[in-house]
Coordinates of C-alpha atoms in Angstrom, one line a residue:
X172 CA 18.8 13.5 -20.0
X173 CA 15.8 11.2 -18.5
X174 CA 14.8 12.7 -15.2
X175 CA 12.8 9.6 -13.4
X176 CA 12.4 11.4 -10.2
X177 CA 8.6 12.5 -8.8
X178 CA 7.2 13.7 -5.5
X179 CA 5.1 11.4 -3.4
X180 CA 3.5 12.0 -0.1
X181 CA 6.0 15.4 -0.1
X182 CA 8.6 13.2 0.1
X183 CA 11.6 13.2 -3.3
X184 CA 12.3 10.2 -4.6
X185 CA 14.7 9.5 -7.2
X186 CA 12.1 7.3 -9.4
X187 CA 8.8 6.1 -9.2
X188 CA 9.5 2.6 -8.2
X189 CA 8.6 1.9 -4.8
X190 CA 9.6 -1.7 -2.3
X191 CA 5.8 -2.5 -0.8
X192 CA 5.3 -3.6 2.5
X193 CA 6.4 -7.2 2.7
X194 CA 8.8 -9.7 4.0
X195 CA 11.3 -8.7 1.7
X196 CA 11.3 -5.3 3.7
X197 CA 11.6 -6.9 7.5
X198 CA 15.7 -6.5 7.8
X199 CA 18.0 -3.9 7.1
X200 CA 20.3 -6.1 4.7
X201 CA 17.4 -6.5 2.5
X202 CA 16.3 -3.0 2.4
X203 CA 20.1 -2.4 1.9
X204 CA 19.6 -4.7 -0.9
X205 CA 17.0 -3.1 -2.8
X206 CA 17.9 0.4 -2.3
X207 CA 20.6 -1.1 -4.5
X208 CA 19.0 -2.4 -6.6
X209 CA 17.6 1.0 -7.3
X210 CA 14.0 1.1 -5.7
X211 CA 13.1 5.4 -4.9
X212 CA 11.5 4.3 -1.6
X213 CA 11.1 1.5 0.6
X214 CA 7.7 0.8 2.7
X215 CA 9.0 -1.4 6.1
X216 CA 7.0 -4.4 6.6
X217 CA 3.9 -3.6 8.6
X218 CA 3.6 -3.5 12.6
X219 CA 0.7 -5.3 13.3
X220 CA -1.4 -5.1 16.4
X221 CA -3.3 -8.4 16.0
X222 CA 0.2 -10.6 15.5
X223 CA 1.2 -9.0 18.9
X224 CA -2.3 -10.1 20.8
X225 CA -2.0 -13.2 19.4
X226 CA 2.1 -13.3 20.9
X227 CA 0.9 -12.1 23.8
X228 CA -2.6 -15.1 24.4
X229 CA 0.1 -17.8 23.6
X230 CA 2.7 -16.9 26.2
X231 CA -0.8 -16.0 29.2
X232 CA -1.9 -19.7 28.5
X233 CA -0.2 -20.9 31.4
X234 CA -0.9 -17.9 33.4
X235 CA -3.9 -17.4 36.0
X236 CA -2.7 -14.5 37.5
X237 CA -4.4 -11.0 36.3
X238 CA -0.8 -8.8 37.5
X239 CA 1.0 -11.2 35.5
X240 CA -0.7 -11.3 32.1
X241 CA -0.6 -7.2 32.4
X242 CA 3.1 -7.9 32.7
X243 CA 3.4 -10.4 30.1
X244 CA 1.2 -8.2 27.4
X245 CA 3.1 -5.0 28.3
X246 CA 6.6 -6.8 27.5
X247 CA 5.7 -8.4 24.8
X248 CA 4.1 -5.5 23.0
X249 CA 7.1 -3.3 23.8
X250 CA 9.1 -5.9 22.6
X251 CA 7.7 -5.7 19.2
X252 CA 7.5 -1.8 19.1
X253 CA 10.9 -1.6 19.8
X254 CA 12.6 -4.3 17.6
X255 CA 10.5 -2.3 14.9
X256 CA 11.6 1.0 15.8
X257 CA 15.2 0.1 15.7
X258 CA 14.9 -1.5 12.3
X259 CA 13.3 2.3 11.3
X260 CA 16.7 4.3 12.7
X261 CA 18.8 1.0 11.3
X262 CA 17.3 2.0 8.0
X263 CA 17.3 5.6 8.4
X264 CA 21.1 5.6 9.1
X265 CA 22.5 3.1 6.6
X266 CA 19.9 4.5 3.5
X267 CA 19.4 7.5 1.4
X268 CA 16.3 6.6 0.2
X269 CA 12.6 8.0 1.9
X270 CA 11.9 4.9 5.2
X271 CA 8.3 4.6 5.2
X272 CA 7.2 3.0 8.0
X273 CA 3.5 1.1 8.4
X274 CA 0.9 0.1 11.0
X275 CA -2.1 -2.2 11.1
X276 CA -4.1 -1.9 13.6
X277 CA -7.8 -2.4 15.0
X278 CA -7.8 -0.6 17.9
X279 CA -7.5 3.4 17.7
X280 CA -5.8 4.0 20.7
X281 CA -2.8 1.5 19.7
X282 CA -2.8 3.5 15.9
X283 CA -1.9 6.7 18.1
X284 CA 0.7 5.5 20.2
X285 CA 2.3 3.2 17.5
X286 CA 2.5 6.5 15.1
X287 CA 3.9 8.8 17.7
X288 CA 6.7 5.9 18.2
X289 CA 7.3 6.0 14.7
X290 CA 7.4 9.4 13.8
X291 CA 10.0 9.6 17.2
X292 CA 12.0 7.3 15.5
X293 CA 12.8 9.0 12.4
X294 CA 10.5 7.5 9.6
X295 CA 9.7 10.0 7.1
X296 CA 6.3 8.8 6.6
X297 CA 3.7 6.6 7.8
X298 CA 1.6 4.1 5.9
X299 CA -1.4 3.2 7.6
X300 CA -2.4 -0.2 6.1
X301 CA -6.3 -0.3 7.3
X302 CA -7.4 -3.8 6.7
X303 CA -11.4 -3.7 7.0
X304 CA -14.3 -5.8 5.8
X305 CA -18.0 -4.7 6.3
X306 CA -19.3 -7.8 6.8
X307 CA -23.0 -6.9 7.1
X308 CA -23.9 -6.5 11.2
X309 CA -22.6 -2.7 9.9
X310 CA -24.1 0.2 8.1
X311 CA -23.2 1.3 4.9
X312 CA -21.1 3.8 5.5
X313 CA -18.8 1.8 8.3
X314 CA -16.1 1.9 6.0
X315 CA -15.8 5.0 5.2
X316 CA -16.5 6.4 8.4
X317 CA -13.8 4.1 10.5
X318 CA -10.8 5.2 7.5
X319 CA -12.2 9.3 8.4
X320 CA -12.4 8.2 12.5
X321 CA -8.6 6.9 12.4
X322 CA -7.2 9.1 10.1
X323 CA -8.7 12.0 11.8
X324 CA -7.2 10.8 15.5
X325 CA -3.6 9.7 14.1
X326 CA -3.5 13.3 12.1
X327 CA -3.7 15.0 15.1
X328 CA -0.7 12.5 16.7
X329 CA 1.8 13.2 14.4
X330 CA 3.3 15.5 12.0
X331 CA 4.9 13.3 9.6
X332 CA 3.6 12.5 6.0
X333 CA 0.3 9.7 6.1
X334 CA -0.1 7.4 3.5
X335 CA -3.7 5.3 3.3
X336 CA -3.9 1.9 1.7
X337 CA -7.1 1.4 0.3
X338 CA -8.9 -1.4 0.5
X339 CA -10.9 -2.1 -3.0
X340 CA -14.2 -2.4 -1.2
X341 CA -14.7 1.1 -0.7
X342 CA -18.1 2.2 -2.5
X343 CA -17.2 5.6 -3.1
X344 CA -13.4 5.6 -3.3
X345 CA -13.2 9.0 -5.3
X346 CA -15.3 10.7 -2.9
X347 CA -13.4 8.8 0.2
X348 CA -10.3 9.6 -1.2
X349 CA -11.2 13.6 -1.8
X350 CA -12.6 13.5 1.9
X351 CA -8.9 11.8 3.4
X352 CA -7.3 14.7 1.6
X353 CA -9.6 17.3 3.3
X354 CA -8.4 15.9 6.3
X355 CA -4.7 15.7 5.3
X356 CA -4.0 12.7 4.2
X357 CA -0.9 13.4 1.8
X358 CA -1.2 10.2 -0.1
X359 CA -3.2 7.2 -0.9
X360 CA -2.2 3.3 -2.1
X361 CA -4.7 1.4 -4.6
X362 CA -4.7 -1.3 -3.3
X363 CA -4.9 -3.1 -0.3
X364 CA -4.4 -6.9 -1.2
X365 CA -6.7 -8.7 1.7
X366 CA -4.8 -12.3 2.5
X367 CA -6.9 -14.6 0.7
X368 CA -8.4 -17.9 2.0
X369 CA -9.7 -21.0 0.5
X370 CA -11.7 -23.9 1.8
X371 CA -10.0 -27.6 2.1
X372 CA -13.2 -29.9 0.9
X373 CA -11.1 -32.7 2.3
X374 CA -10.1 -31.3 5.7
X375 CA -13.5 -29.4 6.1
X376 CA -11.2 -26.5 7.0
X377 CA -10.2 -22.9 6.0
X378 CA -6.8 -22.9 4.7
X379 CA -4.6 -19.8 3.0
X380 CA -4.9 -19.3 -0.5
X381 CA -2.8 -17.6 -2.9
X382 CA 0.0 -15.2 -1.7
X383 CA 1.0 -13.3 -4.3
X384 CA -1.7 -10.8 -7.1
X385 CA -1.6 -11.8 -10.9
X386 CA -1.0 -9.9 -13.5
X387 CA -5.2 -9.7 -14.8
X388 CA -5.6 -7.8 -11.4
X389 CA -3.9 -4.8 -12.4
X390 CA -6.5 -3.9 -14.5
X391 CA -8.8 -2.5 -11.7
X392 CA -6.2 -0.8 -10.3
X393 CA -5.6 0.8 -13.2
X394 CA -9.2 1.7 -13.6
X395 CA -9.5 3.4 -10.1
X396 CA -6.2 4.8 -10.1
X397 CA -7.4 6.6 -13.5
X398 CA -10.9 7.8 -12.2
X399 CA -9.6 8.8 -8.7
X400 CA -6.9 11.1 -9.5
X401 CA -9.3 12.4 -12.2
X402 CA -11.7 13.7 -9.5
X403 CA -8.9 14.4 -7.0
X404 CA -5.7 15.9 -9.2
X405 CA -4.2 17.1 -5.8
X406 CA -3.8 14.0 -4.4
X407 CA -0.8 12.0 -4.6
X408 CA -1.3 7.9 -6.1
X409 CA 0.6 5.0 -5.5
X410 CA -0.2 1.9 -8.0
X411 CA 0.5 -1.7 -5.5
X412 CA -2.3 -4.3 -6.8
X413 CA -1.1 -6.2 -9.5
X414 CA 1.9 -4.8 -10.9
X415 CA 4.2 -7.5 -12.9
X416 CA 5.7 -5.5 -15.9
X417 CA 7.9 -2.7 -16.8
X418 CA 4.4 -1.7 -19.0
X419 CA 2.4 -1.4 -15.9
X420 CA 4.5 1.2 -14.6
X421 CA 4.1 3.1 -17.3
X422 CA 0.0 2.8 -17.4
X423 CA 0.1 3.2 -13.7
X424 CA 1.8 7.0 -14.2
X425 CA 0.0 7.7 -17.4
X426 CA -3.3 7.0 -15.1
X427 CA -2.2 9.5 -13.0
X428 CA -0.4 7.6 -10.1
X429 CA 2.7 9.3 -8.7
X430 CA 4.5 6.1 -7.8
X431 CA 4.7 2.2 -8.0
X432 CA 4.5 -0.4 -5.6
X433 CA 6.0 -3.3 -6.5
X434 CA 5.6 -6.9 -4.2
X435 CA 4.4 -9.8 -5.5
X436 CA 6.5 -9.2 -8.8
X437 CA 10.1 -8.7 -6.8
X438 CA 9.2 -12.3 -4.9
X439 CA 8.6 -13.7 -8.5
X440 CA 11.4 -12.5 -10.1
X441 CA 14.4 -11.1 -7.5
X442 CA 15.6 -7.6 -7.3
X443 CA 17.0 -7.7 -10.7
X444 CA 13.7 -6.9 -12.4
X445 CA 14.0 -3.2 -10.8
X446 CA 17.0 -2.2 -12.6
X447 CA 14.8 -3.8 -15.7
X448 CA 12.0 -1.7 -15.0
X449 CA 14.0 1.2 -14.9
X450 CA 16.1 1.0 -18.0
X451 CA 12.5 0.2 -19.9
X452 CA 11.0 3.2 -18.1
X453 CA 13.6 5.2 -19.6
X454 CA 14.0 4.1 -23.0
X455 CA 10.3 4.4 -23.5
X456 CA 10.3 7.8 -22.5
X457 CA 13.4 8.5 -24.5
X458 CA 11.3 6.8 -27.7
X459 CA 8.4 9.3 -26.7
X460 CA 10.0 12.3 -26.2
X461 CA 9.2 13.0 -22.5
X462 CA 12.1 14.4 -20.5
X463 CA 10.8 13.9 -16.8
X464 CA 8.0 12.0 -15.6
X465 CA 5.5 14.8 -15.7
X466 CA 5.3 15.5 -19.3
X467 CA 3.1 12.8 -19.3
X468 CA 1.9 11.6 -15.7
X469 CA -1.6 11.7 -15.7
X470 CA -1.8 12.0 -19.7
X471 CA -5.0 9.3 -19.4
X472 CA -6.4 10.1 -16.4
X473 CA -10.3 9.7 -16.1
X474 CA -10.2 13.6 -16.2
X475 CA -7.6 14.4 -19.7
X476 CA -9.8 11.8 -22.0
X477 CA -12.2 12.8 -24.6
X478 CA -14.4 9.9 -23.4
X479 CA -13.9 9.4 -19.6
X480 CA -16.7 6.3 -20.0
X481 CA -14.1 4.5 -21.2
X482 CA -13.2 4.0 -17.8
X483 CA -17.0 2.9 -16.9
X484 CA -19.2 0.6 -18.6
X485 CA -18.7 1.9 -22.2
X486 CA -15.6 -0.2 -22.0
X487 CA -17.6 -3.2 -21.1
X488 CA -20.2 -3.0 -23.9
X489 CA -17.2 -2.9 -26.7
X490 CA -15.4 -5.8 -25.5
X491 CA -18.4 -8.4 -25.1
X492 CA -20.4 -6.8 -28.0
X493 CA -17.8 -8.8 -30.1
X494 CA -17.0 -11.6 -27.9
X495 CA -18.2 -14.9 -29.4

């Protein structure tokens, strides 16, 4: 008998297939809907710090009194916490299925006292979805050294599993990621997707681009979730960035990643493609021989290949060597 089930984050889940942070994870009926639909975890949409400021400025316009913008910002913040941590016990009493909660922040005070409320509220883990861009007026290592600084202050909050979401700018993600683990860190996500933005020539204004990853940018996740759990074995992977097939569940594990995080694929093509994903997960493992999902996670990591460079630029060379 096929045994899909794997360990992420210390948490059991019954297969690898994980609902990403999104929309689709904002209510209780849909994450009823795709525990259903078979998904071994489900990551809440993210609490985010900046879309409560920016609640908060457009109910002060009117307001020119100090005592009651103080009002005003307290209410609506707890507002916000609130409504999210009742979605968190809605979803903890009407699932079986790991509730992983997740916070975005930018200031480390409000990473604290969001992750205490969470943890109080049942979650069983606690994605912290750091959304940061060195934009130059930094040093080198501001990056690296803000993901250690929060990290380091929300460890010491909470007791509860924390999950980092990666952004793909990281220089040294390998050496980050062994670092985060030092400090506890129980698992990591590859990768952040940063909203992206595009330039109306007509308007002369900024304006969103695309929502949702392709399918081509898998391929770099693949790459670093390969490399990273090569130099870190002990740390546990989740593939998000560009996953759109039943395959890339499959690479994604064979890499080394522990779970999947599917998003931009479930908008694209409903629920039903998780119950897909799984029968294909199983029948390929059936074809192959491989009883549980350990016989062959990690079975191409950067670390189990003859010639790890095949990850690097040996790759490279091959491929445009006969490119005409």
């Amino acid at each position: 008998m096929i045994n899909l089930s794997t360990e992420y984050a210390g948490l059991k889940l019954r297969n690898p297939l994980i609902a990403a942070s999104s929309g689709l994870t904002n209510s209780i009926k849909k994450i009823k809907q795709l525990e259903k639909a078979g998904v071994g975890a489900i990551v809440l949409k993210s609490l985010f710090e900046e879309q409560i400021d920016s609640h908060s400025e457009k109910l002060n316009l009117t307001s020119d009194y100090p005592e009651a913008s103080d009002y005003i910002n307290a209410y609506v913040e707890m507002n916000h916490v609130e409504k999210y941590l009742d979605l968190i016990r809605d979803a903890k009493s009407s699932c079986n299925i790991p509730i992983i909660a997740s916070i975005n922040c930018y200031k480390v005070a409000r990473w604290i006292d969001f992750a205490k409320s969470i943890e109080d509220a049942g979650a069983d883990a606690l994605e912290l979805n750091i959304f940061l861009i060195n934009t130059g007026e930094f040093g080198d290592r501001y990056l690296e050294e803000s993901y250690i600084k929060i990290v380091r202050e929300v460890k010491k909050a909470i007791s509860i599993p924390i999950i980092i979401k990666m952004a793909r700018t990281v220089s040294n993600l390998p050496g980050l990621v062994e670092k985060l683990e030092a400090l506890g860190v129980s698992a990591v996500v590859l990768f952040n997707r940063f909203y992206q933005l595009d330039i109306d020539i007509n308007a002369m204004e900024i304006t969103s681009g695309p929502v949702f990853s392709h399918p081509e940018d898998f391929s770099e996740t693949l790459r670093w979730t390969a490399i990273t759990s090569g130099y870190v074995p002990d740390m546990n992977i989740a593939c998000s960035y560009g996953v759109h097939k039943w395959e890339d569940n499959i690479k994604g594990l064979l890499a080394g990643a522990t779970a999947m995080q599917l998003c931009s694929v479930l908008y694209e093509k409903g629920l039903e493609i998780v119950p897909e994903m799984i029968t294909c997960l199983e029948e390929w493992m059936s074809q192959n021989n491989y009883k549980s999902i350990d016989e062959f996670r990690g079975k191409l990591s950067y670390s189990n290949i003859p010639d790890p460079a095949l990850y690097e630029r040996a790759q490279f060379m091959k491929y445009f060597s006969n490119h005409k």
